[in-house]
Amino acid sequence: MVISGPCSAETREQVLETARGLSDVGIDYFRAGIWKPRTRPGDFEGIGDIGISWMCEVRETYGLKIATEVAKAEHVELALKNKFDMIWIGARSTVNPFTVQEIAECLQGTGIKVMVKNPVNPDLKLWIGAIERILKAGITDVSAIHRGFSVYEKTRYRNDPNWQIPIDLKQELPDIPLMCDPSHIGGRAHLLLPLAQKAMDLNYDGLMIESHVNPTLAWTDAKQQITPQELKQLLQSLTIRNRAEIDEDAMIAFREQLTLTDESLIQLLKNRMRISEQIGKFKKDKNHVILQSNRWEEALRKNVMKASSEGIPEEFVTQLFKLIHQDSIRIQSEILSQNEND
Ligand code: PEP
Ligand code: MN
């Protein structure tokens, strides 16, 4: 499924021209923000109610389904009154249970399609909670949109993708379709294709990508918007893989190998924990402190070096050994405190 259209509805011409461009791209929903949640006051806060009539004109002229972002009851009422086909809750609204509840109550008894963007902060429970509020209002057609998460440091992305969170969401809510919004993750047009491809490879159900008839002149999110023609090319260059469960013999054999390897890993961890226990007892007998920073740093450095030379990424082994070390300290502290209590 593809949702596309400008970040914001700006003028009647811009909305209709963008829709005209998109009308032969084969999108499922035409999107445009009518009320925009902006970080700073004084930035363009959306064209407001007049934008609704332009969206309705898009539907009449090009037969496209229309969608917009809602952030309060009044927006929902206007979207319902004008028969929008889909509404979404933006990242800045998903963070606030009062806002989501207000929207949910307004939706009660309607059959509109609703999408819930992830909250700006990396909080899986908040995202799930917002989806649950909409489901509880009786809405059955609910999807989630992954648009990335805020981080303080500057990174190559506008919003950190943190793929683990949508993967966890899919585990917890397997029946909720999952969309990816590479525009707000990437923040720049050249990042859209690799992000969209990754979402497809992870078996997402669709994409929301911002598109504008003249991106460089866009009033909001200019750097991340692409023209309808560019969207068409992007969609054509995506590799869409087979989504069916694999049950071929070769795959079954690979899975067995993985299971055996995981079992060996568990055994190795258990052995390592036993050694930590013995060290704990020894240190207790000799009345030694648990943490010997120099030794630990030296061991970590050597392990990371060895692992890197085997082609295992440094970041990964560092994290892994830190976790293992943390647990070794836990085991040794437990032994010391047991003895103190005796
Ligand atoms: C948008 O879709 O234009 C938007 C404001 O998105 P988000 O809520 O993800 O920031
Ligand atoms: Mn935007």
CSV table of C-alpha atoms and ligand atoms in Angstrom, one decimal:
chain,number,residue,atom,x,y,z
A,1,MET,CA,0.0,0.0,0.0
A,2,VAL,CA,1.3,3.5,-0.8
A,3,ILE,CA,0.2,6.8,0.7
A,4,SER,CA,1.6,9.9,-0.8
A,5,GLY,CA,1.0,13.6,-1.1
A,6,PRO,CA,2.6,16.8,0.2
A,7,CYS,CA,3.6,17.3,3.8
A,8,SER,CA,1.2,20.3,3.9
A,9,ALA,CA,-1.6,21.5,1.8
A,10,GLU,CA,-0.3,25.0,0.8
A,11,THR,CA,-2.4,26.3,-2.1
A,12,ARG,CA,-5.2,24.9,-4.2
A,13,GLU,CA,-2.9,24.7,-7.2
A,14,GLN,CA,-0.1,22.9,-5.3
A,15,VAL,CA,-2.6,20.3,-3.9
A,16,LEU,CA,-4.3,19.7,-7.3
A,17,GLU,CA,-1.1,19.7,-9.3
A,18,THR,CA,0.6,17.2,-6.9
A,19,ALA,CA,-2.5,15.0,-7.1
A,20,ARG,CA,-2.5,15.2,-10.9
A,21,GLY,CA,1.1,14.0,-10.9
A,22,LEU,CA,0.3,11.2,-8.5
A,23,SER,CA,-2.9,10.1,-10.3
A,24,ASP,CA,-0.9,7.8,-12.6
A,25,VAL,CA,1.6,6.6,-10.0
A,26,GLY,CA,-0.8,4.1,-8.6
A,27,ILE,CA,-1.1,5.3,-5.0
A,28,ASP,CA,-3.8,4.1,-2.5
A,29,TYR,CA,-4.3,7.3,-0.5
A,30,PHE,CA,-3.6,11.0,-1.2
A,31,ARG,CA,-2.2,12.7,1.9
A,32,ALA,CA,-1.8,16.3,2.9
A,33,GLY,CA,-1.4,17.9,6.3
A,34,ILE,CA,-4.1,20.6,6.9
A,35,TRP,CA,-3.3,21.3,10.5
A,36,LYS,CA,0.4,21.1,11.2
A,37,PRO,CA,2.0,20.5,14.6
A,38,ARG,CA,5.1,22.7,14.4
A,39,THR,CA,8.0,22.8,16.8
A,40,ARG,CA,8.2,26.6,17.0
A,41,PRO,CA,5.4,29.1,17.1
A,42,GLY,CA,5.3,31.3,14.1
A,43,ASP,CA,6.2,28.5,11.7
A,44,PHE,CA,3.5,27.7,9.1
A,45,GLU,CA,0.9,25.9,11.1
A,46,GLY,CA,-1.2,24.6,8.3
A,47,ILE,CA,-3.6,26.2,5.9
A,48,GLY,CA,-6.6,25.1,8.0
A,49,ASP,CA,-10.2,24.3,7.1
A,50,ILE,CA,-9.9,25.7,3.5
A,51,GLY,CA,-7.5,22.8,2.7
A,52,ILE,CA,-10.4,20.4,3.2
A,53,SER,CA,-12.2,21.7,0.1
A,54,TRP,CA,-9.0,21.2,-1.9
A,55,MET,CA,-8.7,17.6,-0.7
A,56,CYS,CA,-12.4,17.0,-1.6
A,57,GLU,CA,-11.6,18.4,-5.0
A,58,VAL,CA,-8.7,15.9,-5.4
A,59,ARG,CA,-11.1,13.1,-4.7
A,60,GLU,CA,-13.7,14.3,-7.2
A,61,THR,CA,-11.2,15.1,-9.9
A,62,TYR,CA,-8.8,12.1,-9.7
A,63,GLY,CA,-10.8,9.5,-7.8
A,64,LEU,CA,-8.1,9.3,-5.2
A,65,LYS,CA,-8.9,8.4,-1.5
A,66,ILE,CA,-7.9,11.2,0.8
A,67,ALA,CA,-6.2,11.3,4.2
A,68,THR,CA,-5.0,13.9,6.7
A,69,GLU,CA,-3.5,14.2,10.2
A,70,VAL,CA,-5.8,14.9,13.1
A,71,ALA,CA,-4.7,16.1,16.5
A,72,LYS,CA,-8.0,17.1,18.3
A,73,ALA,CA,-11.8,16.4,18.3
A,74,GLU,CA,-12.5,19.3,16.0
A,75,HIS,CA,-10.2,17.9,13.3
A,76,VAL,CA,-11.8,14.5,13.5
A,77,GLU,CA,-15.3,16.0,13.2
A,78,LEU,CA,-14.3,17.9,10.1
A,79,ALA,CA,-12.6,14.9,8.6
A,80,LEU,CA,-15.7,12.7,9.2
A,81,LYS,CA,-18.1,15.4,8.0
A,82,ASN,CA,-16.1,15.6,4.7
A,83,LYS,CA,-15.9,11.8,4.4
A,84,PHE,CA,-12.1,11.5,4.5
A,85,ASP,CA,-11.2,7.9,3.8
A,86,MET,CA,-8.4,7.8,6.3
A,87,ILE,CA,-7.0,9.9,9.2
A,88,TRP,CA,-3.7,9.5,11.0
A,89,ILE,CA,-2.5,10.5,14.4
A,90,GLY,CA,0.9,12.3,14.3
A,91,ALA,CA,4.0,11.4,16.3
A,92,ARG,CA,3.5,14.5,18.5
A,93,SER,CA,0.0,13.4,19.4
A,94,THR,CA,0.6,9.7,20.0
A,95,VAL,CA,2.8,10.7,23.0
A,96,ASN,CA,-0.2,12.2,24.8
A,97,PRO,CA,-2.9,9.8,26.1
A,98,PHE,CA,-5.3,12.7,26.7
A,99,THR,CA,-5.1,13.7,23.0
A,100,VAL,CA,-5.4,10.1,21.7
A,101,GLN,CA,-8.4,9.5,24.1
A,102,GLU,CA,-10.1,12.7,22.8
A,103,ILE,CA,-9.6,11.5,19.2
A,104,ALA,CA,-10.7,7.9,20.1
A,105,GLU,CA,-14.0,9.2,21.7
A,106,CYS,CA,-14.8,11.3,18.6
A,107,LEU,CA,-14.3,8.2,16.4
A,108,GLN,CA,-16.7,6.0,18.3
A,109,GLY,CA,-19.2,4.4,16.1
A,110,THR,CA,-17.6,5.4,12.8
A,111,GLY,CA,-15.9,3.0,10.3
A,112,ILE,CA,-13.1,5.3,9.2
A,113,LYS,CA,-9.6,3.9,8.6
A,114,VAL,CA,-7.1,5.1,11.2
A,115,MET,CA,-3.3,5.0,11.3
A,116,VAL,CA,-1.2,5.7,14.4
A,117,LYS,CA,2.3,7.0,14.0
A,118,ASN,CA,4.9,6.0,16.5
A,119,PRO,CA,5.4,8.5,19.4
A,120,VAL,CA,8.4,10.9,18.9
A,121,ASN,CA,10.2,9.2,21.9
A,122,PRO,CA,11.2,5.5,21.6
A,123,ASP,CA,8.5,4.1,23.8
A,124,LEU,CA,6.8,0.9,22.5
A,125,LYS,CA,4.2,0.9,25.3
A,126,LEU,CA,3.0,4.4,24.4
A,127,TRP,CA,2.6,3.4,20.7
A,128,ILE,CA,0.7,0.2,21.7
A,129,GLY,CA,-1.4,2.2,24.2
A,130,ALA,CA,-2.5,4.7,21.5
A,131,ILE,CA,-3.4,1.9,19.1
A,132,GLU,CA,-5.4,0.2,21.8
A,133,ARG,CA,-7.4,3.3,22.6
A,134,ILE,CA,-8.4,3.5,18.9
A,135,LEU,CA,-9.3,-0.2,18.8
A,136,LYS,CA,-11.3,0.2,22.0
A,137,ALA,CA,-13.4,2.9,20.3
A,138,GLY,CA,-14.6,0.2,17.9
A,139,ILE,CA,-12.4,1.1,15.0
A,140,THR,CA,-11.4,-2.1,13.2
A,141,ASP,CA,-9.2,-0.8,10.4
A,142,VAL,CA,-6.2,0.4,12.4
A,143,SER,CA,-2.6,0.5,11.1
A,144,ALA,CA,0.7,1.6,12.6
A,145,ILE,CA,3.2,4.0,10.9
A,146,HIS,CA,6.9,3.9,11.7
A,147,ARG,CA,8.3,7.4,11.3
A,148,GLY,CA,11.4,7.1,13.5
A,149,PHE,CA,12.3,8.5,16.9
A,150,SER,CA,13.9,11.8,18.2
A,151,VAL,CA,17.4,11.7,19.5
A,152,TYR,CA,19.4,14.7,20.8
A,153,GLU,CA,22.6,14.0,18.8
A,154,LYS,CA,22.9,14.8,15.1
A,155,THR,CA,22.8,11.7,13.0
A,156,ARG,CA,22.5,11.0,9.3
A,157,TYR,CA,18.7,10.6,9.9
A,158,ARG,CA,16.2,13.2,10.9
A,159,ASN,CA,14.6,10.6,13.2
A,160,ASP,CA,16.5,7.5,14.3
A,161,PRO,CA,14.8,4.5,12.7
A,162,ASN,CA,15.4,2.2,15.7
A,163,TRP,CA,14.0,-0.8,13.7
A,164,GLN,CA,13.8,-3.0,16.8
A,165,ILE,CA,10.8,-1.0,18.1
A,166,PRO,CA,8.5,-1.6,15.0
A,167,ILE,CA,9.7,-5.2,15.0
A,168,ASP,CA,8.7,-5.6,18.6
A,169,LEU,CA,5.3,-3.9,17.8
A,170,LYS,CA,4.7,-6.5,15.1
A,171,GLN,CA,5.4,-9.3,17.6
A,172,GLU,CA,2.9,-7.8,20.1
A,173,LEU,CA,0.2,-6.8,17.6
A,174,PRO,CA,0.7,-9.2,14.7
A,175,ASP,CA,-2.7,-8.3,13.1
A,176,ILE,CA,-2.0,-4.5,12.9
A,177,PRO,CA,-0.6,-3.7,9.4
A,178,LEU,CA,2.7,-1.8,9.7
A,179,MET,CA,3.6,1.0,7.3
A,180,CYS,CA,7.0,2.8,7.0
A,181,ASP,CA,7.3,6.6,6.6
A,182,PRO,CA,10.9,6.9,5.2
A,183,SER,CA,10.3,10.7,4.6
A,184,HIS,CA,10.2,11.6,8.3
A,185,ILE,CA,12.9,9.0,9.2
A,186,GLY,CA,15.4,10.1,6.5
A,187,GLY,CA,14.6,13.8,6.4
A,188,ARG,CA,16.4,14.0,3.0
A,189,ALA,CA,15.3,12.8,-0.4
A,190,HIS,CA,18.3,10.6,-1.1
A,191,LEU,CA,17.7,8.5,1.9
A,192,LEU,CA,14.1,7.5,0.9
A,193,LEU,CA,15.0,4.6,-1.4
A,194,PRO,CA,17.3,2.7,1.0
A,195,LEU,CA,14.9,3.2,3.9
A,196,ALA,CA,11.9,2.1,1.8
A,197,GLN,CA,13.8,-0.9,0.5
A,198,LYS,CA,14.7,-1.9,4.1
A,199,ALA,CA,11.1,-1.7,5.1
A,200,MET,CA,10.1,-3.9,2.2
A,201,ASP,CA,12.8,-6.4,3.2
A,202,LEU,CA,11.5,-6.4,6.7
A,203,ASN,CA,8.0,-7.3,5.4
A,204,TYR,CA,6.2,-4.0,6.1
A,205,ASP,CA,2.8,-3.7,4.6
A,206,GLY,CA,3.3,-0.3,2.9
A,207,LEU,CA,4.8,3.1,2.7
A,208,MET,CA,3.9,6.7,3.4
A,209,ILE,CA,6.1,9.0,1.3
A,210,GLU,CA,5.8,12.8,1.0
A,211,SER,CA,5.6,14.1,-2.5
A,212,HIS,CA,5.2,17.7,-3.8
A,213,VAL,CA,4.9,19.1,-7.2
A,214,ASN,CA,7.8,21.4,-6.5
A,215,PRO,CA,9.8,20.1,-3.5
A,216,THR,CA,12.3,22.9,-3.3
A,217,LEU,CA,9.5,25.5,-2.8
A,218,ALA,CA,7.6,23.4,-0.2
A,219,TRP,CA,6.5,25.4,2.9
A,220,THR,CA,7.3,22.5,5.2
A,221,ASP,CA,9.8,19.5,5.0
A,222,ALA,CA,11.3,20.7,1.7
A,223,LYS,CA,14.4,18.6,1.9
A,224,GLN,CA,12.6,15.3,2.2
A,225,GLN,CA,9.9,15.7,-0.5
A,226,ILE,CA,10.2,14.3,-4.0
A,227,THR,CA,8.1,14.9,-7.1
A,228,PRO,CA,5.4,12.5,-8.2
A,229,GLN,CA,7.7,11.5,-11.1
A,230,GLU,CA,10.5,10.7,-8.7
A,231,LEU,CA,8.1,8.7,-6.5
A,232,LYS,CA,7.1,6.7,-9.5
A,233,GLN,CA,10.8,5.9,-10.2
A,234,LEU,CA,11.4,5.1,-6.5
A,235,LEU,CA,8.5,2.6,-6.4
A,236,GLN,CA,9.6,1.0,-9.6
A,237,SER,CA,13.2,0.5,-8.4
A,238,LEU,CA,12.1,-1.2,-5.1
A,239,THR,CA,12.7,-5.0,-5.0
A,240,ILE,CA,9.6,-6.6,-3.6
A,241,ARG,CA,10.4,-10.0,-2.3
A,242,ASN,CA,8.2,-13.1,-1.7
A,243,ARG,CA,6.2,-12.6,1.6
A,244,ALA,CA,5.1,-16.2,2.0
A,245,GLU,CA,6.5,-18.3,4.9
A,246,ILE,CA,9.4,-20.4,3.6
A,247,ASP,CA,9.1,-24.1,4.2
A,248,GLU,CA,11.6,-25.5,1.7
A,249,ASP,CA,14.0,-28.2,2.8
A,250,ALA,CA,17.0,-26.0,2.6
A,251,MET,CA,15.5,-23.4,4.9
A,252,ILE,CA,14.5,-26.1,7.4
A,253,ALA,CA,18.1,-27.3,7.4
A,254,PHE,CA,19.4,-23.8,8.1
A,255,ARG,CA,16.9,-23.4,11.0
A,256,GLU,CA,18.1,-26.7,12.5
A,257,GLN,CA,21.7,-25.4,12.3
A,258,LEU,CA,20.7,-22.2,14.0
A,259,THR,CA,18.9,-24.1,16.8
A,260,LEU,CA,22.0,-26.2,17.4
A,261,THR,CA,24.3,-23.2,17.4
A,262,ASP,CA,22.0,-21.4,19.8
A,263,GLU,CA,22.1,-24.4,22.1
A,264,SER,CA,25.9,-24.3,22.1
A,265,LEU,CA,25.8,-20.6,22.9
A,266,ILE,CA,23.6,-21.3,25.9
A,267,GLN,CA,25.9,-24.0,27.1
A,268,LEU,CA,28.9,-21.7,26.7
A,269,LEU,CA,27.2,-19.0,28.6
A,270,LYS,CA,26.4,-21.4,31.4
A,271,ASN,CA,30.0,-22.5,31.6
A,272,ARG,CA,31.1,-18.9,31.7
A,273,MET,CA,28.7,-18.2,34.5
A,274,ARG,CA,30.0,-21.2,36.5
A,275,ILE,CA,33.5,-19.7,36.2
A,276,SER,CA,32.2,-16.3,37.4
A,277,GLU,CA,30.7,-18.1,40.4
A,278,GLN,CA,34.1,-19.7,41.3
A,279,ILE,CA,35.9,-16.4,40.9
A,280,GLY,CA,33.3,-14.8,43.2
A,281,LYS,CA,33.9,-17.4,45.8
A,282,PHE,CA,37.7,-17.1,45.5
A,283,LYS,CA,37.5,-13.3,45.7
A,284,LYS,CA,35.4,-13.6,48.8
A,285,ASP,CA,37.8,-16.0,50.5
A,286,LYS,CA,40.7,-13.6,49.7
A,287,ASN,CA,38.5,-10.6,50.6
A,288,HIS,CA,39.1,-9.0,47.2
A,289,VAL,CA,36.9,-6.3,45.4
A,290,ILE,CA,34.8,-7.6,42.5
A,291,LEU,CA,35.6,-5.1,39.8
A,292,GLN,CA,39.2,-4.9,38.5
A,293,SER,CA,38.7,-2.3,35.8
A,294,ASN,CA,42.1,-2.6,34.2
A,295,ARG,CA,41.8,-6.3,33.7
A,296,TRP,CA,38.3,-6.0,32.4
A,297,GLU,CA,39.2,-3.2,29.9
A,298,GLU,CA,42.2,-5.3,28.7
A,299,ALA,CA,40.0,-8.4,28.2
A,300,LEU,CA,37.3,-6.4,26.4
A,301,ARG,CA,39.9,-4.9,24.1
A,302,LYS,CA,41.4,-8.2,23.2
A,303,ASN,CA,38.0,-9.9,22.7
A,304,VAL,CA,36.8,-7.0,20.4
A,305,MET,CA,40.0,-7.3,18.4
A,306,LYS,CA,39.8,-11.0,18.0
A,307,ALA,CA,36.1,-10.8,17.0
A,308,SER,CA,36.7,-8.0,14.5
A,309,SER,CA,39.4,-10.0,12.9
A,310,GLU,CA,36.7,-12.7,12.4
A,311,GLY,CA,34.5,-10.2,10.7
A,312,ILE,CA,32.1,-9.6,13.6
A,313,PRO,CA,31.2,-5.9,13.9
A,314,GLU,CA,33.0,-4.1,16.8
A,315,GLU,CA,29.9,-2.4,18.1
A,316,PHE,CA,28.1,-5.7,18.4
A,317,VAL,CA,30.8,-7.6,20.3
A,318,THR,CA,31.4,-4.6,22.6
A,319,GLN,CA,27.7,-4.5,23.5
A,320,LEU,CA,27.6,-8.3,23.9
A,321,PHE,CA,30.7,-8.5,26.2
A,322,LYS,CA,29.4,-5.6,28.3
A,323,LEU,CA,26.2,-7.5,28.9
A,324,ILE,CA,28.1,-10.7,29.7
A,325,HIS,CA,30.4,-8.7,32.1
A,326,GLN,CA,27.5,-7.0,33.8
A,327,ASP,CA,26.0,-10.4,34.6
A,328,SER,CA,29.3,-11.7,35.8
A,329,ILE,CA,29.4,-8.8,38.3
A,330,ARG,CA,25.8,-9.6,39.3
A,331,ILE,CA,26.8,-13.2,40.1
A,332,GLN,CA,29.9,-12.2,42.1
A,333,SER,CA,28.0,-9.5,44.1
A,334,GLU,CA,25.3,-12.1,44.9
A,335,ILE,CA,28.0,-14.4,46.3
A,336,LEU,CA,29.5,-11.7,48.4
A,337,SER,CA,26.2,-10.5,49.9
A,338,GLN,CA,25.2,-14.2,50.6
A,339,ASN,CA,28.3,-14.6,52.6
A,340,GLU,CA,27.8,-11.3,54.4
A,341,ASN,CA,24.3,-12.5,55.4
A,342,ASP,CA,25.6,-15.8,56.7
B,1,PEP,C1,3.6,14.5,8.6
B,1,PEP,O1,3.3,13.4,8.3
B,1,PEP,O2,3.8,15.5,7.9
B,1,PEP,C2,4.0,14.7,10.1
B,1,PEP,C3,3.9,15.9,10.7
B,1,PEP,O3,4.5,13.6,10.6
B,1,PEP,P1,5.0,13.2,12.0
B,1,PEP,O4,3.8,13.2,12.9
B,1,PEP,O5,5.6,11.8,11.7
B,1,PEP,O6,6.1,14.2,12.4
B,2,MN,MN,6.0,16.3,6.9
